[in-house]
Coordinates of C-alpha atoms in Angstrom, one line a residue:
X18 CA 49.5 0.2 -56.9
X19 CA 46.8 3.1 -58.0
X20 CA 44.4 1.6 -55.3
X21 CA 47.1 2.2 -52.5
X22 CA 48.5 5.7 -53.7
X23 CA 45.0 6.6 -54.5
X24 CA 44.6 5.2 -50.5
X25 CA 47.5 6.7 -49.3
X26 CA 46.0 10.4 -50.8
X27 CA 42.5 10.1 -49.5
X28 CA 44.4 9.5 -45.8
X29 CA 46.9 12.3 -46.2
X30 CA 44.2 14.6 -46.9
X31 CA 41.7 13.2 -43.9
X32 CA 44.8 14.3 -41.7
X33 CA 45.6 17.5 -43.0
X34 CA 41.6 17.9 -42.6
X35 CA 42.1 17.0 -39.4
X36 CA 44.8 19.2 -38.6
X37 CA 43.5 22.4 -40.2
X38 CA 40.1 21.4 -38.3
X39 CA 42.4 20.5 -34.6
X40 CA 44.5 24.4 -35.4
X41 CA 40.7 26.2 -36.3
X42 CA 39.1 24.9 -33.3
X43 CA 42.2 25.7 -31.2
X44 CA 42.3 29.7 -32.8
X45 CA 38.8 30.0 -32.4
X46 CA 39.0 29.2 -28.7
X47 CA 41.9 31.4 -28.2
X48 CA 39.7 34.1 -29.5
X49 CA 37.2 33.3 -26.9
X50 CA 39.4 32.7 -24.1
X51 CA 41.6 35.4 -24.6
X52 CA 38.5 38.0 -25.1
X53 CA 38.0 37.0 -20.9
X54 CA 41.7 36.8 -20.6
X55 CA 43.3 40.0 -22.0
X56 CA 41.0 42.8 -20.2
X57 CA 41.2 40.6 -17.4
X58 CA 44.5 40.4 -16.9
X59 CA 45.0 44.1 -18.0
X60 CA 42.9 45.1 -15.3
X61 CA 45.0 43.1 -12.8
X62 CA 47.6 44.2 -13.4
X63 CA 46.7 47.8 -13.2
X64 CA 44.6 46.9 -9.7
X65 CA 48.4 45.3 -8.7
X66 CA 50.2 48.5 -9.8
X67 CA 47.9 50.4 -7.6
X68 CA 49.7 48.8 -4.7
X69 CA 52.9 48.1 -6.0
X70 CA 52.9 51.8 -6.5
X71 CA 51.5 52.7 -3.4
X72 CA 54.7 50.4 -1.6
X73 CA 57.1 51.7 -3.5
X74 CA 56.2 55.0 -2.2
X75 CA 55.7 53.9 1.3
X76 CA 59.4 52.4 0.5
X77 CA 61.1 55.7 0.3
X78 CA 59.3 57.0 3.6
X79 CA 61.5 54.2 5.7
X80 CA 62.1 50.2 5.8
X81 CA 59.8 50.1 8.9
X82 CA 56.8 52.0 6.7
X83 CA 57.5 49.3 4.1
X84 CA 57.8 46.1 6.4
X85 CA 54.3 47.9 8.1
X86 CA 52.8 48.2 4.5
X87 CA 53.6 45.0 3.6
X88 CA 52.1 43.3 6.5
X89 CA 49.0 44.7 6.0
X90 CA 48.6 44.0 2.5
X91 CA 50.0 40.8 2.6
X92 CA 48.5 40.2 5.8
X93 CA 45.1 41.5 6.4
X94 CA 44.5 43.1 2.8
X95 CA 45.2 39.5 1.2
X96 CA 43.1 38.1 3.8
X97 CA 40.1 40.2 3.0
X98 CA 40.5 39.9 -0.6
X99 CA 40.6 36.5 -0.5
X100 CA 37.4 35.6 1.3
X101 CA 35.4 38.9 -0.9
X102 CA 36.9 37.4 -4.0
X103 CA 36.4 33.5 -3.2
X104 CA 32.7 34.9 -2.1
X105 CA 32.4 36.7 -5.3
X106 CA 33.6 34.0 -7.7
X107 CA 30.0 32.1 -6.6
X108 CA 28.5 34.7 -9.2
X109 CA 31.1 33.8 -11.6
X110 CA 30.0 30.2 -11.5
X111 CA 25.6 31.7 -11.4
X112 CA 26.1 34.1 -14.1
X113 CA 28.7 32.6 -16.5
X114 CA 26.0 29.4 -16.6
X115 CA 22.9 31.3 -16.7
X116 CA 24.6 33.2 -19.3
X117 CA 25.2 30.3 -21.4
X118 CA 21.6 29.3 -20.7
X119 CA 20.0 32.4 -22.3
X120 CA 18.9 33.3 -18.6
X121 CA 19.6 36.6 -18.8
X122 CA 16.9 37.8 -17.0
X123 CA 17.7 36.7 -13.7
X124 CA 21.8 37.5 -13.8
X125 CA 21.1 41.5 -12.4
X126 CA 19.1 39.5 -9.5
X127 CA 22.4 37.5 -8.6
X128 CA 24.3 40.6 -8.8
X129 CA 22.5 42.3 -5.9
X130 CA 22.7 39.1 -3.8
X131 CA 26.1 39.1 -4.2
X132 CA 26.0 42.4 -2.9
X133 CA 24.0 41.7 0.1
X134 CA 26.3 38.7 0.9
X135 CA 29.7 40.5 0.2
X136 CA 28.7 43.9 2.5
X137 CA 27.8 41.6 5.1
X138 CA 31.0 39.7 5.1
X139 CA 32.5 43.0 5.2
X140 CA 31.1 44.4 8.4
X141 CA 32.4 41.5 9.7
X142 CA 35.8 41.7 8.7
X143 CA 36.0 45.7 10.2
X144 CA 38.0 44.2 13.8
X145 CA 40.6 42.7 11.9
X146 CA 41.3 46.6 10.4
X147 CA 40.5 48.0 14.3
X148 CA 42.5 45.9 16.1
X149 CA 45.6 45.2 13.9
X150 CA 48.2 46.3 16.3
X151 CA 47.3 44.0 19.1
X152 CA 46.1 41.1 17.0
X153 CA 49.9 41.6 14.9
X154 CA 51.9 41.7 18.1
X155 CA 49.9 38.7 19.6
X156 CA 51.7 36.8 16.4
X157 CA 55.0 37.7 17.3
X158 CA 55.5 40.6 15.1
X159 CA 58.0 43.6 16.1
X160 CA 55.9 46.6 18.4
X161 CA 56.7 49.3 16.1
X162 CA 56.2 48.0 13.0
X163 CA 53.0 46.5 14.5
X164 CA 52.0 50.5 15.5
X165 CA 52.5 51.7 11.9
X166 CA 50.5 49.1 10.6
X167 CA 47.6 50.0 12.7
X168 CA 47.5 53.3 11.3
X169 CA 47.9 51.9 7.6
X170 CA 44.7 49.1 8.5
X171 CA 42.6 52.1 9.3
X172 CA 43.0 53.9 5.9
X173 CA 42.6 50.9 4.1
X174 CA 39.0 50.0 5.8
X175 CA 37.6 51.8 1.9
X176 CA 39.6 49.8 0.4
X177 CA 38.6 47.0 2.1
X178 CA 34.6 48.3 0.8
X179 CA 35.9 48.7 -2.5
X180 CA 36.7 45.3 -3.1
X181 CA 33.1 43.7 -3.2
X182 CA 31.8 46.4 -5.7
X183 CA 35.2 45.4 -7.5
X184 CA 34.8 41.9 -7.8
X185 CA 30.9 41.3 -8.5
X186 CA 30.8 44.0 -11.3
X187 CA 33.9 42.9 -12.7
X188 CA 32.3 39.3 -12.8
X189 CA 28.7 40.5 -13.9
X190 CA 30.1 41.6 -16.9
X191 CA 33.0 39.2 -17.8
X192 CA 30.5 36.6 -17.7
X193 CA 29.1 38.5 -20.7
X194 CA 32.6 38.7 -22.5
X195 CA 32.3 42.3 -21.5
X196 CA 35.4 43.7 -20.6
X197 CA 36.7 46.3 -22.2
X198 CA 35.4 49.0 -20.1
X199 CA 36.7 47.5 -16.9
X200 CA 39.9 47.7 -18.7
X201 CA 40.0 51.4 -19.9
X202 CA 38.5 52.5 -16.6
X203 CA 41.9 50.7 -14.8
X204 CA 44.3 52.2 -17.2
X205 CA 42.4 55.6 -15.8
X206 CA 42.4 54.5 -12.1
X207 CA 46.2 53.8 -12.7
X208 CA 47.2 56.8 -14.3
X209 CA 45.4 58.8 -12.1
X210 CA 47.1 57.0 -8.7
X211 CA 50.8 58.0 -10.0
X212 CA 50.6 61.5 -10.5
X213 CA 48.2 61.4 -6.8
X214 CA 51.0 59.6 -4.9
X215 CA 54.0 61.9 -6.2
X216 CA 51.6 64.9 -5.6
X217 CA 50.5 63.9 -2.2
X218 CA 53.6 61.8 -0.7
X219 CA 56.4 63.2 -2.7
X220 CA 55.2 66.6 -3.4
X221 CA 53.5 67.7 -0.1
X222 CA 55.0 65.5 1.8
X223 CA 51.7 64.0 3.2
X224 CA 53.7 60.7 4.1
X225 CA 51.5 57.5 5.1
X226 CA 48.2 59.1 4.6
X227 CA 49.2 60.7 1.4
X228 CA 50.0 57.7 -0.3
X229 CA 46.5 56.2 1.3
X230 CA 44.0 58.7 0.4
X231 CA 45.2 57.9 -3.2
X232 CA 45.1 54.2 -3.0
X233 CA 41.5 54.9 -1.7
X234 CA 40.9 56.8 -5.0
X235 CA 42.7 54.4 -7.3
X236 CA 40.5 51.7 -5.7
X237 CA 37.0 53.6 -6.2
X238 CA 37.6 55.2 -9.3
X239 CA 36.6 51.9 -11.9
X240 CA 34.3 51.0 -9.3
X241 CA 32.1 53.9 -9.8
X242 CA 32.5 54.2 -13.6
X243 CA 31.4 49.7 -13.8
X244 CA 28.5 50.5 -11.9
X245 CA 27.3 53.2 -14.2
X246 CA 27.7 51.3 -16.9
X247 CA 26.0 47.9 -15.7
X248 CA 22.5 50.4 -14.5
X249 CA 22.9 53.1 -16.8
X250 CA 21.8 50.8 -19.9
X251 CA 24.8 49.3 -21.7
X252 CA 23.8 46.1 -20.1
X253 CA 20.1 46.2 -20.4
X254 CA 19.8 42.4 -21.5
X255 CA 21.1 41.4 -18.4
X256 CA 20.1 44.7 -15.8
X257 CA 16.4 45.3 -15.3
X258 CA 17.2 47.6 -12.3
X259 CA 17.0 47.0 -8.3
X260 CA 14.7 44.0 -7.6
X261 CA 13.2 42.8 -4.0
X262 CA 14.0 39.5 -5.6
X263 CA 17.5 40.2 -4.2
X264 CA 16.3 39.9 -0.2
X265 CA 14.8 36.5 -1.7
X266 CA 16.7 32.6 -1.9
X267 CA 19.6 34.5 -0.4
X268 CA 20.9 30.7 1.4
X269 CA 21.5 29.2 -1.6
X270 CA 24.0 32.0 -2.5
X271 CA 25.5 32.4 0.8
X272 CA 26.1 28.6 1.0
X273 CA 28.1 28.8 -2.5
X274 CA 29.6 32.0 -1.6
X275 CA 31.0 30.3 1.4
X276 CA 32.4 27.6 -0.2
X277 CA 34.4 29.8 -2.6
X278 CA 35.8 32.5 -0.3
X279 CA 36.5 29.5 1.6
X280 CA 38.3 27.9 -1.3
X281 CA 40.5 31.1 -2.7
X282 CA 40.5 32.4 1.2
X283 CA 43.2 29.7 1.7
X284 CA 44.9 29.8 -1.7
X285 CA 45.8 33.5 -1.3
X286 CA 46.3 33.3 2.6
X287 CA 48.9 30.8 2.2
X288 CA 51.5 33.3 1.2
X289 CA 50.6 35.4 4.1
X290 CA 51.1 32.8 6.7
X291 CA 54.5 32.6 4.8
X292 CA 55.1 36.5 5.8
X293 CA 53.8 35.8 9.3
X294 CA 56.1 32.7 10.1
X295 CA 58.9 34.8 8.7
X296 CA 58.3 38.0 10.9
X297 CA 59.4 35.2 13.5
X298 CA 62.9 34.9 12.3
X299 CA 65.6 36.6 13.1
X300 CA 66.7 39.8 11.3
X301 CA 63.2 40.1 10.8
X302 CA 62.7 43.4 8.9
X303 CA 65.3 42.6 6.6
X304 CA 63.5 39.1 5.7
X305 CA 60.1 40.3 5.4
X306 CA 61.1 43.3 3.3
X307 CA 63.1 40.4 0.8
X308 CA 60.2 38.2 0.8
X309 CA 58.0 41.1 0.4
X310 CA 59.5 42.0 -2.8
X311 CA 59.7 38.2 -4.1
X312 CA 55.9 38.1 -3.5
X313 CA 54.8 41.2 -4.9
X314 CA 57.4 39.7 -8.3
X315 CA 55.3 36.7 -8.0
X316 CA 52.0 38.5 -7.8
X317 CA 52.7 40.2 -11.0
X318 CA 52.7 36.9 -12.8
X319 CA 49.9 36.1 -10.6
X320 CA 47.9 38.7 -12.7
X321 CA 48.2 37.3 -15.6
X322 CA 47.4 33.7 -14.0
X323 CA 44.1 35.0 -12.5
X324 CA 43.4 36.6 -15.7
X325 CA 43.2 33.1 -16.9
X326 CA 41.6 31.9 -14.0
X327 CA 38.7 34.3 -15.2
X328 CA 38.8 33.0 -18.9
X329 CA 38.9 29.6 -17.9
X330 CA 35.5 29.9 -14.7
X331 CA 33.9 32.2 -17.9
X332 CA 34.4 29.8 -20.4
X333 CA 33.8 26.5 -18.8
X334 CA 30.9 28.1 -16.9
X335 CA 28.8 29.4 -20.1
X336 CA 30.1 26.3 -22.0
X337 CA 28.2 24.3 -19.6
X338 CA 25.2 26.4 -19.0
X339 CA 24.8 25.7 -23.5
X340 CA 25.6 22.3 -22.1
X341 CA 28.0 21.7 -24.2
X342 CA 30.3 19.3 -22.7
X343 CA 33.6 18.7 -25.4
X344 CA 33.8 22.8 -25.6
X345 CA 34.3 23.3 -22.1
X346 CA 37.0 20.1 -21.8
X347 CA 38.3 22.0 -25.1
X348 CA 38.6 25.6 -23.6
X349 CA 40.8 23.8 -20.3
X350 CA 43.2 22.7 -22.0
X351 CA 43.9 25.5 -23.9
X352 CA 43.3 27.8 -21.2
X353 CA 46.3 25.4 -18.6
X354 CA 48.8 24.9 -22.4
X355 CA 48.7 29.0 -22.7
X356 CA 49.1 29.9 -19.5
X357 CA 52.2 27.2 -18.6
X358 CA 54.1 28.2 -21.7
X359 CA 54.0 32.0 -20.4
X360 CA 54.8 31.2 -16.9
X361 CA 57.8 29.1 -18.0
X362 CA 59.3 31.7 -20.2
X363 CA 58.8 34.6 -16.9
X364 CA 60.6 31.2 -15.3
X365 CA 63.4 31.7 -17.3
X366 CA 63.1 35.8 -17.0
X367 CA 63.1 35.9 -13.6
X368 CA 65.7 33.2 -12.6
X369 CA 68.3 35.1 -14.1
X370 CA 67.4 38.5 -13.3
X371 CA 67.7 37.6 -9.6
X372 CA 68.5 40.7 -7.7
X373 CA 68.4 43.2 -10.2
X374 CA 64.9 43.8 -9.2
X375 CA 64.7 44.3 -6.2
X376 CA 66.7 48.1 -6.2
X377 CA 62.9 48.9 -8.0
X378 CA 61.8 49.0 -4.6
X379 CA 64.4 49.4 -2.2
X380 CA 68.2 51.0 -2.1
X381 CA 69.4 48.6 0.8
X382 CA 71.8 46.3 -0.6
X383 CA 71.4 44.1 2.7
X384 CA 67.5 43.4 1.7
X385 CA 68.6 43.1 -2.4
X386 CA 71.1 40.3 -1.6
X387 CA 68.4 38.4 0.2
X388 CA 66.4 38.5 -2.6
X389 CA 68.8 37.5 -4.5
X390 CA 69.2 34.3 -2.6
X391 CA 65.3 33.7 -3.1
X392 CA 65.6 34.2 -6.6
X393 CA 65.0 30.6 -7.5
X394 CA 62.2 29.9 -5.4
X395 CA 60.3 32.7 -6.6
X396 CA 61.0 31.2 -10.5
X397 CA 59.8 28.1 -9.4
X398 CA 56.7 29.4 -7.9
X399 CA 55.7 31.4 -10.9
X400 CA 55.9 28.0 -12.8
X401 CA 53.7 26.5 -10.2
X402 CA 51.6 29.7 -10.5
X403 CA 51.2 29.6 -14.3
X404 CA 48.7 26.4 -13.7
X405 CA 46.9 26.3 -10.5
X406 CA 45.0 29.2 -10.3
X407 CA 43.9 28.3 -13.7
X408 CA 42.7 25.0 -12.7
X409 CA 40.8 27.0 -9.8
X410 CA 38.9 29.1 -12.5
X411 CA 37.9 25.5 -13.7
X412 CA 36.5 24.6 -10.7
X413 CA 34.8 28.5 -9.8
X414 CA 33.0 27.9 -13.7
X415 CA 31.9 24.3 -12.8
X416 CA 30.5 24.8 -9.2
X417 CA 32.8 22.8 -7.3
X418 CA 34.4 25.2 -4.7
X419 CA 33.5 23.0 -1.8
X420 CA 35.3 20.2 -2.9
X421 CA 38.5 22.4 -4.1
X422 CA 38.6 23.8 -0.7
X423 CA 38.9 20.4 0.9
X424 CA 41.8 19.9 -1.2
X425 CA 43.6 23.1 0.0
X426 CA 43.3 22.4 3.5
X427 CA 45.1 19.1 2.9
X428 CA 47.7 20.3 0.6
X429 CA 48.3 23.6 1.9
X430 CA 47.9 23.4 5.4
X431 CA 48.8 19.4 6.6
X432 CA 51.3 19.4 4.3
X433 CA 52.7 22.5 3.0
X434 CA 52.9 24.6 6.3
X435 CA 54.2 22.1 8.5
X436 CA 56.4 20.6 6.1
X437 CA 57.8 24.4 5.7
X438 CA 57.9 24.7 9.7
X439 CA 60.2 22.0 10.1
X440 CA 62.6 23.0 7.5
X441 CA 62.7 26.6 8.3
X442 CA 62.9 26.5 12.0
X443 CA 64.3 22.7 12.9
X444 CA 66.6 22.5 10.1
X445 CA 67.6 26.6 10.2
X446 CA 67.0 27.2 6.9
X447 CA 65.2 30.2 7.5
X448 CA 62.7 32.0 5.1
X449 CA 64.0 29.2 2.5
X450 CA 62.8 26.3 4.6
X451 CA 59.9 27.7 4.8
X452 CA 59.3 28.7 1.3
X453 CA 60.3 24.7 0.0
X454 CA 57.9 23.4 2.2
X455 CA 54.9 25.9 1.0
X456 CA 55.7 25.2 -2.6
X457 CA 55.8 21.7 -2.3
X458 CA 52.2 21.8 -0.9
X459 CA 51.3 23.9 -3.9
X460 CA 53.0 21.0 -5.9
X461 CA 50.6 18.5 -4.3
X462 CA 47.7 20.6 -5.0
X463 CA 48.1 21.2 -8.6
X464 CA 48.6 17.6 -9.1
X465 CA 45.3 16.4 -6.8
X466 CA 43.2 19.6 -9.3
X467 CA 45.0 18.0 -12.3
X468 CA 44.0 14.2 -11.7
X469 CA 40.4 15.6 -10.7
X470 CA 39.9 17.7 -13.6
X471 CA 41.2 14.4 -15.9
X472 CA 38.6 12.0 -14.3
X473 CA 35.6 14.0 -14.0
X474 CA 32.4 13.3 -16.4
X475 CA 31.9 16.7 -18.2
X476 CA 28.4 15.4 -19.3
X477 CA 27.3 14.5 -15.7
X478 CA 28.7 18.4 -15.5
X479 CA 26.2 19.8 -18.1
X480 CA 23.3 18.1 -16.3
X481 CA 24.6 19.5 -13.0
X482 CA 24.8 23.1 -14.6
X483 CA 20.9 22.7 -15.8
X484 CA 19.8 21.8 -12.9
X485 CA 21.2 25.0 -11.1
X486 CA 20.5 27.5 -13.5
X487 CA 16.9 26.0 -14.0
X488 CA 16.1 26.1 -10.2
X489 CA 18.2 29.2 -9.3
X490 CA 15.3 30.6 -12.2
X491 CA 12.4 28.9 -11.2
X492 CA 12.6 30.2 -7.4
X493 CA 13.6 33.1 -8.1
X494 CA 10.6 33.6 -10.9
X495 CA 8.4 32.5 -8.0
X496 CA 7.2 35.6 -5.6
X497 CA 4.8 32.9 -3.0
X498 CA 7.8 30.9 -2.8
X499 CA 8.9 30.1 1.0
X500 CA 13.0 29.9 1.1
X501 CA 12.7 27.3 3.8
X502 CA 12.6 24.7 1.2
X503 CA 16.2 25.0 0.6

């Protein structure tokens, strides 16, 4: 009887061992994530208040300014932003695992490619902001919202340049767990947009341009202050100032760059082609300025969600890089556990707040009521929202863009659009059709990323991460060397 209390001891105190060892492990990579997480999603936020402020301003003017303003950001604005931050999530995945590798020399190097690829990819973009009136009426939009939005593209082509600075400085240094300073200089940015936009739209009475010229500010402002201090020596580990290594192995990065913009291109243009099928409905500035509002809700959560999506790419990437295999399976799932139980409490929130919200940006009660009657799609898409873009960070910090995009184009675009088609416009339920069927691919998605995250070999992972970082280094350390080779 001793022997078996005795026993029955020694295996109690193995478990609470265990326990105390599973809660440590799970506080200490809190700690970690949420040192990514926090300024990340901080800064989001404020970068989202920038044009939620901006729109609520542009609200005031007249519903046709807002239906104009929201096309264009939702339109061409989330399009560009998409492809500049899928393109700029390739030096998430370079630096995060050099970073973890102790290759610190060459992550300044990546940081200028970036910069080579992203201006490019710019220049490229400028028709789109040219030509919006035409290229919006040739989709079926309404003529004169199509003319204000025109003259809204054209003050938003800095904005459009701000972005890449944005993104790649933001990524340089939260792949070093820097982030505070991106945080205090969006709180400034912020700050400084609200009193600009009543002084300039309210005050003067500037209208369209007025509440433009300081979004362009708001959008500069932290991009100015990161770049001093990544060149100016707080990050002299990592910065060893401009290199003609940059012109050099530039395909390598463009190739990975692709793949991501390609991959987060059609996450984040899936909601636009949402706004696009619905400006083909009838009553159609009523409808886009409901869903407008029930996607700028949703993009609030989204903040946080892509905050985690930069915890979990950071974490898993420099996990890797050490080549430590259990830690980055480790950080995952306590990266996807955090972020669902938020988004299901905002689930709760918003499903019950329902219209209440929506007089925040407009005084038409037609516009609140259809918001209202979108209320609970837009909670169920903040659920959705709470895990997929996390499990996109996974794949941005393990390299596997090209393969994530593959499953987009299935889920989103076989399945979700036309799914949404035929139940907005063959069934007649409107905007809501349309919505089911795009949430339902999203559904898909997050499932396909689940069951791949599951099965994948973390070690074979580690190896992969080596390899990168070792050649990345090695031609890159190599002046003689001919990029043909690759």
């Amino acid at each position: 009887m001793e022997g078996d209390q005795e026993e029955k001891l020694l295996i109690k105190e193995k478990t609470s061992e265990e326990e105390s060892s599973l809660v440590n492990k799970v506080w200490e990579e809190s700690k970690l994530m949420w040192t990514v997480a926090a300024p990340a999603i901080f800064t989001r936020f404020s970068s989202f208040g920038v044009t939620i402020i901006s729109q609520a301003y542009v609200g005031h003017i007249g519903s046709r300014e807002l239906a104009a303003f929201a096309l264009v950001f939702t339109v061409l604005i989330r399009f560009a932003n998409g492809i500049l931050l899928g393109m700029a999530s390739a030096l998430s995945t370079i630096c995060g695992q050099a970073f973890g590798a102790k290759e610190f020399d060459m992550m300044g190097v990546y940081l200028q490619r970036s910069w080579i690829v992203l201006f490019s990819t710019a220049f490229c973009l400028l028709p789109l902001f040219l030509f919006t009136s035409p290229i919006l009426k040739l989709l079926g939009q309404d003529e004169n919202i199509a003319e204000v939005a025109e003259t809204i593209s054209l003050w938003s082509i800095p904005i459009l340049f701000s972005f890449i600075v944005s993104f790649t400085t933001q990524t340089f240094l939260q792949s070093q767990s820097r982030n505070t300073i991106i945080a205090f200089l969006a709180a400034f940015s912020l700050i400084t947009h609200v009193s600009l936009s009543w002084l300039l739209t309210m005050n003067f009475k500037l209208g369209i341009p007025g509440a433009m010229l300081s979004t362009i500010l708001a959008s500069w402002i932290p991009n100015i202050g990161q770049v001093i201090f990544i060149t100016c020596g707080w990050c002299s580990d990592t910065w060893k100032g401009l290199s003609f290594l940059a012109f050099k192995d530039l395909w390598p990065v463009v190739k990975l760059s692709l793949s991501s913009g390609v991959m987060l291109c059609l996450e984040l243009w899936y909601n636009t082609i949402l706004v696009l099928l619905t400006g083909n409905l009838n009553d159609a500035e009523v409808q886009i300025d409901a869903l407008s509002i029930c996607l700028n809700i949703s993009g609030w959560e989204m903040m946080i969600s892509l905050g985690f999506m930069a915890a979990a790419s950071v974490r898993v990437a420099n996990e890797l890089g050490k080549g430590s295999s259990k830690a980055a399976k480790f950080s995952i799932l306590v990266s996807v556990l955090t972020s669902l139980a938020i988004g299901f409490f905002l689930f709760l929130f918003f499903l019950l707040l329902r219209e209440k919200l929506a007089y925040i940006f407009t005084s038409n009660e037609e516009v609140a009521n259809a918001v209202a009657d979108l209320s609970p799609l837009l909670a169920i898409s903040i659920l959705l929202n709470s895990v997929q873009p996390v499990l996109s960070g996974v794949a941005i910090g393990a390299g596997w863009q090209s393969s994530v995009a593959y499953v987009n184009i299935g889920c989103y675009y076989v399945i979700g659009i036309p799914v949404g088609m035929v139940l907005g416009e063959i069934l007649h339920l409107q905007v809501k059709g349309i919505w089911i069927g795009m949430l339902f691919g999203t559904f898909i998605q997050t499932l396909l990323l689940i069951i791949i995250t599951y099965k994948t070999n973390w070690d074979d992972q580690v190896i992969i991460a080596r390899h990168r970082v070792n050649r990345w280094s090695k031609e890159s350390a190599d002046p003689e060397r001919i990029t043909s080779n690759n």
